[in-house]
């Protein structure tokens, strides 16, 4: 197994027409969850992946397991909870950062919030080359926090490479100071993904990527995401790598961070150098940004490799719009 991901996935409802949640007459159903998003993108990219979680013994739980499994993800370690429901949420389309964006979560007391080290299959969770976690899980309950802490503890043997996406969600941390626990969890990981804005919001770290690395020297690799300004990676040898992001015509700014992590992990699993991993992260993020919904079909490996192999000048003028992931699509638009 290449990668195991652990975390809550929920059934999502997005308005079928533009408008406020209070006004729209109907919704389209989908799925969403940081860790399952990563699992689905990696599976679509040709890797063997397992998603571990808890869902309710209900129709929404069936939908999650069936949909995620249809991407080629192993769901055999997903537990059913007869007493707690599957989480759901409603959201409007568009950028989470704007005032017009609305999200309504119905996840309190969900099946996934009951995950703990006592009721989950730790052997299955640790069965991959990589274990991917996020900062959403520890916010769900004390049991989920303890589980995440156990999985990021630097045990002597039997631990896979631990990947941790900070994924700071202010709404999940009622007291801002509580989010500092994410810094402690990140220090136990081998590979950490964090947005420059997240580091400031969650931990009060300003001063850019170098300041974040100074606060997080423990992980062998740290990837700092800077949105449209690209990403910076610090590797285990102390080398700093920077790759700009291609220009993207954004359709919906949802799921891009998860897709970036999947692209980077895919490159790492293939043994690609760090700059190429960053480019594959950018390409997977661009696939998410140019498609509505939480999940987007990634480009084929050959298509992504061709773009990731562009020289610096060509990469710097790459412009990606809707439909670019299709093989043979015209995705390279040179800008002055």
Coordinates of C-alpha atoms in Angstrom, one line a residue:
X1 CA 0.0 0.0 0.0
X2 CA 1.5 3.4 -1.0
X3 CA -0.6 5.7 1.1
X4 CA -3.1 5.5 4.0
X5 CA -5.2 8.5 4.8
X6 CA -7.2 9.0 8.0
X7 CA -10.0 11.5 8.5
X8 CA -13.6 12.4 8.3
X9 CA -15.4 12.7 5.0
X10 CA -18.8 14.2 4.7
X11 CA -21.6 14.3 2.2
X12 CA -21.8 17.8 0.7
X13 CA -24.7 19.8 -0.6
X14 CA -24.1 22.7 -3.0
X15 CA -26.9 24.9 -4.4
X16 CA -28.0 23.8 -7.9
X17 CA -28.3 27.5 -8.8
X18 CA -26.4 30.5 -7.5
X19 CA -27.7 32.1 -4.3
X20 CA -27.7 32.2 -0.5
X21 CA -28.3 29.0 1.4
X22 CA -31.5 30.6 2.7
X23 CA -32.9 31.2 -0.8
X24 CA -31.9 28.3 -3.2
X25 CA -34.6 25.7 -3.8
X26 CA -32.4 22.6 -4.3
X27 CA -28.9 21.2 -3.9
X28 CA -26.5 18.9 -5.7
X29 CA -25.0 16.1 -3.6
X30 CA -21.3 15.4 -3.5
X31 CA -18.6 14.3 -1.1
X32 CA -15.9 16.3 0.7
X33 CA -13.1 15.6 3.2
X34 CA -9.5 16.7 3.2
X35 CA -8.0 13.2 3.7
X36 CA -10.4 11.4 1.4
X37 CA -9.8 14.0 -1.3
X38 CA -6.1 13.3 -1.1
X39 CA -6.9 9.6 -1.3
X40 CA -9.1 9.9 -4.4
X41 CA -6.6 12.1 -6.3
X42 CA -3.7 9.7 -5.5
X43 CA -5.8 6.7 -6.5
X44 CA -6.7 8.4 -9.8
X45 CA -3.0 9.1 -10.3
X46 CA -2.2 5.4 -10.2
X47 CA -1.2 4.8 -6.6
X48 CA -2.5 2.2 -4.1
X49 CA -4.4 4.1 -1.4
X50 CA -6.5 3.2 1.7
X51 CA -8.9 5.6 3.4
X52 CA -9.6 4.9 7.1
X53 CA -12.5 6.5 8.9
X54 CA -15.8 6.0 10.7
X55 CA -19.2 6.7 9.1
X56 CA -22.8 6.2 10.2
X57 CA -24.7 3.0 9.5
X58 CA -26.9 5.1 7.2
X59 CA -27.4 6.0 3.6
X60 CA -25.0 8.9 3.6
X61 CA -22.3 6.5 5.0
X62 CA -23.1 4.1 2.1
X63 CA -22.8 6.9 -0.4
X64 CA -19.4 8.0 1.0
X65 CA -17.9 4.5 1.0
X66 CA -19.3 3.7 -2.5
X67 CA -18.2 7.0 -4.0
X68 CA -14.7 7.0 -2.6
X69 CA -14.3 3.3 -3.4
X70 CA -15.2 4.0 -7.0
X71 CA -12.0 6.1 -7.3
X72 CA -10.1 2.9 -6.6
X73 CA -9.5 3.7 -2.9
X74 CA -9.5 0.8 -0.4
X75 CA -12.3 1.4 2.1
X76 CA -12.0 -2.0 3.9
X77 CA -10.9 -0.3 7.2
X78 CA -13.8 2.1 7.4
X79 CA -15.8 1.4 10.5
X80 CA -19.6 1.7 10.7
X81 CA -21.1 3.4 13.8
X82 CA -24.7 2.3 14.5
X83 CA -25.2 5.1 17.1
X84 CA -23.8 8.2 15.4
X85 CA -24.6 9.7 12.0
X86 CA -22.4 10.5 9.0
X87 CA -21.5 14.2 8.9
X88 CA -22.9 16.5 6.2
X89 CA -22.4 20.1 5.2
X90 CA -24.0 22.7 3.0
X91 CA -21.9 25.3 1.2
X92 CA -22.2 27.9 -1.5
X93 CA -19.9 27.7 -4.5
X94 CA -16.9 30.0 -4.6
X95 CA -13.9 31.1 -2.5
X96 CA -13.9 30.3 1.2
X97 CA -12.1 33.6 1.9
X98 CA -15.0 35.8 0.7
X99 CA -17.8 37.1 2.8
X100 CA -20.3 35.8 0.3
X101 CA -19.2 32.2 0.9
X102 CA -21.4 30.3 3.3
X103 CA -20.8 26.9 5.0
X104 CA -23.1 25.1 7.4
X105 CA -21.6 22.0 9.0
X106 CA -23.7 19.3 10.6
X107 CA -20.8 17.2 12.0
X108 CA -21.0 17.6 15.8
X109 CA -21.4 14.1 17.3
X110 CA -20.7 12.5 13.9
X111 CA -19.4 8.9 13.6
X112 CA -16.0 10.2 12.6
X113 CA -15.8 12.4 15.7
X114 CA -15.8 9.2 17.8
X115 CA -12.6 7.9 16.3
X116 CA -9.9 7.1 18.9
X117 CA -6.9 4.9 19.4
X118 CA -9.1 2.4 21.1
X119 CA -11.7 1.8 18.4
X120 CA -9.6 2.2 15.2
X121 CA -7.4 -0.4 13.4
X122 CA -4.0 1.0 14.1
X123 CA -2.3 -1.7 12.1
X124 CA -4.3 -0.8 9.0
X125 CA -3.6 2.8 9.6
X126 CA 0.1 2.2 9.7
X127 CA 0.2 -0.2 6.8
X128 CA 1.3 2.1 4.0
X129 CA 4.6 3.6 2.9
X130 CA 3.0 7.0 3.8
X131 CA 0.4 7.9 6.4
X132 CA -1.4 11.2 5.5
X133 CA -3.2 13.1 8.3
X134 CA -4.6 16.6 8.6
X135 CA -5.2 19.2 11.3
X136 CA -9.0 18.8 10.9
X137 CA -9.1 15.4 12.6
X138 CA -7.7 16.6 16.0
X139 CA -10.3 19.4 16.1
X140 CA -13.2 17.0 16.0
X141 CA -13.0 15.6 19.6
X142 CA -10.6 14.8 22.4
X143 CA -10.4 11.2 21.2
X144 CA -9.5 12.3 17.7
X145 CA -6.8 14.6 19.1
X146 CA -5.3 11.7 21.1
X147 CA -5.4 9.5 18.0
X148 CA -3.6 12.0 15.9
X149 CA -1.0 12.6 18.7
X150 CA -0.4 8.8 18.9
X151 CA 0.0 8.6 15.1
X152 CA 2.5 11.5 15.0
X153 CA 4.5 10.3 18.0
X154 CA 8.1 9.4 17.0
X155 CA 8.0 5.8 17.9
X156 CA 11.1 3.7 17.4
X157 CA 9.9 1.2 14.8
X158 CA 6.9 0.4 12.6
X159 CA 6.0 3.9 11.7
X160 CA 5.5 4.9 8.1
X161 CA 6.5 8.3 6.8
X162 CA 4.0 10.7 8.4
X163 CA 2.6 13.5 6.2
X164 CA 0.6 16.2 8.0
X165 CA -1.4 19.0 6.3
X166 CA -2.1 21.6 8.9
X167 CA -5.4 22.5 7.3
X168 CA -6.3 25.1 9.9
X169 CA -10.0 25.7 10.1
X170 CA -10.7 28.6 12.5
X171 CA -14.3 27.5 12.9
X172 CA -13.2 24.2 14.5
X173 CA -11.1 25.9 17.1
X174 CA -13.4 28.1 19.3
X175 CA -10.5 29.5 21.2
X176 CA -7.7 30.6 18.8
X177 CA -4.9 29.6 21.2
X178 CA -6.2 26.0 21.0
X179 CA -4.9 25.8 17.4
X180 CA -1.4 25.9 18.6
X181 CA -1.7 22.2 19.3
X182 CA -1.4 21.8 15.5
X183 CA 2.2 23.1 15.8
X184 CA 3.0 20.3 18.3
X185 CA 1.4 17.7 16.0
X186 CA 3.3 19.1 13.0
X187 CA 6.6 18.8 14.9
X188 CA 6.0 15.0 15.1
X189 CA 5.5 14.6 11.3
X190 CA 8.1 13.8 8.6
X191 CA 6.5 16.0 5.9
X192 CA 4.4 19.0 6.7
X193 CA 2.2 21.1 4.4
X194 CA 1.1 24.6 5.7
X195 CA -0.1 27.7 4.1
X196 CA 1.8 30.9 4.8
X197 CA -1.5 32.5 5.9
X198 CA -2.4 29.5 8.1
X199 CA 0.9 29.8 10.0
X200 CA 0.0 33.4 10.8
X201 CA -3.6 32.8 11.7
X202 CA -3.0 29.6 13.8
X203 CA 0.4 30.3 15.3
X204 CA 1.0 34.1 14.9
X205 CA 4.1 33.4 12.7
X206 CA 5.0 36.2 10.4
X207 CA 8.1 36.8 8.3
X208 CA 7.4 34.3 5.5
X209 CA 8.5 30.7 4.8
X210 CA 11.9 31.1 6.5
X211 CA 10.2 32.1 9.8
X212 CA 7.9 29.1 9.5
X213 CA 10.8 26.8 9.0
X214 CA 12.6 28.3 12.0
X215 CA 9.5 27.4 14.1
X216 CA 9.3 23.9 12.5
X217 CA 12.8 22.5 12.3
X218 CA 11.8 19.0 13.2
X219 CA 10.0 17.7 10.1
X220 CA 12.5 16.4 7.5
X221 CA 10.5 18.3 4.8
X222 CA 8.4 21.4 5.1
X223 CA 6.3 22.7 2.3
X224 CA 4.9 26.2 2.6
X225 CA 2.1 27.1 0.3
X226 CA 1.8 30.7 -0.9
X227 CA -1.3 30.5 -3.1
X228 CA -0.8 32.2 -6.5
X229 CA 2.8 33.0 -5.5
X230 CA 3.8 29.4 -5.6
X231 CA 5.3 27.2 -2.9
X232 CA 8.6 26.7 -1.0
X233 CA 10.0 23.4 0.2
X234 CA 12.7 22.8 2.7
X235 CA 14.2 19.4 2.3
X236 CA 16.0 17.1 4.8
X237 CA 19.4 18.4 3.6
X238 CA 18.5 22.0 4.5
X239 CA 18.0 23.1 0.8
X240 CA 15.3 25.6 0.0
X241 CA 13.4 25.0 -3.2
X242 CA 11.0 27.5 -4.7
X243 CA 8.5 26.9 -7.6
X244 CA 6.1 29.5 -8.9
X245 CA 2.5 28.5 -9.5
X246 CA 1.1 28.6 -13.1
X247 CA -1.5 31.1 -13.9
X248 CA -5.0 29.6 -13.4
X249 CA -8.5 30.6 -14.4
X250 CA -10.2 29.8 -11.1
X251 CA -13.7 28.2 -11.3
X252 CA -14.0 27.2 -7.6
X253 CA -11.3 27.6 -4.9
X254 CA -12.3 24.4 -3.1
X255 CA -10.1 21.3 -2.7
X256 CA -6.9 22.9 -4.1
X257 CA -4.8 22.4 -1.0
X258 CA -5.8 18.7 -0.8
X259 CA -5.0 18.3 -4.5
X260 CA -1.6 20.0 -4.0
X261 CA -0.7 17.6 -1.2
X262 CA -1.7 14.7 -3.4
X263 CA 0.4 15.9 -6.3
X264 CA 3.4 16.4 -4.1
X265 CA 3.0 13.0 -2.4
X266 CA 2.7 11.4 -5.9
X267 CA 5.9 12.9 -6.9
X268 CA 7.6 11.8 -3.7
X269 CA 6.4 8.2 -4.1
X270 CA 7.8 8.2 -7.6
X271 CA 11.2 9.4 -6.4
X272 CA 11.0 12.7 -8.3
X273 CA 13.2 15.6 -7.1
X274 CA 11.7 18.2 -4.9
X275 CA 11.2 20.8 -7.6
X276 CA 9.2 18.3 -9.7
X277 CA 7.1 17.4 -6.6
X278 CA 6.2 21.0 -6.2
X279 CA 5.2 21.3 -9.8
X280 CA 3.1 18.2 -9.6
X281 CA 1.5 19.7 -6.6
X282 CA 0.7 22.9 -8.5
X283 CA -0.7 20.9 -11.4
X284 CA -3.1 18.9 -9.2
X285 CA -4.1 22.1 -7.4
X286 CA -4.8 23.7 -10.8
X287 CA -7.0 20.7 -11.7
X288 CA -9.1 21.4 -8.6
X289 CA -9.2 25.1 -9.1
X290 CA -10.5 24.8 -12.7
X291 CA -13.3 22.4 -11.8
X292 CA -16.4 22.9 -9.6
X293 CA -16.7 20.7 -6.6
X294 CA -14.3 19.3 -4.0
X295 CA -12.9 16.6 -6.3
X296 CA -11.5 17.0 -9.8
X297 CA -10.2 14.4 -12.3
X298 CA -6.4 14.8 -12.4
X299 CA -4.5 15.0 -15.6
X300 CA -3.0 11.7 -16.8
X301 CA 0.5 11.0 -15.5
X302 CA 2.0 11.5 -19.0
X303 CA 0.2 14.8 -19.4
X304 CA 1.3 16.0 -16.0
X305 CA 4.9 14.8 -16.5
X306 CA 5.1 16.7 -19.8
X307 CA 4.1 20.0 -18.2
X308 CA 6.2 19.4 -15.1
X309 CA 9.2 18.9 -17.3
X310 CA 8.9 22.3 -19.0
X311 CA 11.9 24.6 -18.8
X312 CA 11.7 27.5 -16.4
X313 CA 10.7 30.1 -18.9
X314 CA 7.9 27.9 -20.3
X315 CA 6.6 27.0 -16.8
X316 CA 6.6 30.6 -15.9
X317 CA 4.2 31.5 -18.7
X318 CA 1.9 28.5 -18.3
X319 CA -1.8 29.4 -18.2
X320 CA -4.3 26.7 -17.2
X321 CA -8.1 27.0 -17.7
X322 CA -11.1 24.8 -17.5
X323 CA -10.7 21.6 -19.4
X324 CA -6.9 21.7 -19.4
X325 CA -6.6 18.2 -17.8
X326 CA -7.9 16.4 -20.9
X327 CA -5.1 14.8 -22.9
X328 CA -4.4 17.0 -26.0
X329 CA -6.1 20.0 -24.5
X330 CA -4.7 23.4 -25.3
X331 CA -3.4 24.4 -21.9
X332 CA -0.3 26.4 -22.6
X333 CA -1.1 30.0 -23.2
X334 CA 1.8 32.3 -23.4
X335 CA 1.3 35.6 -21.7
X336 CA 3.4 38.7 -22.4

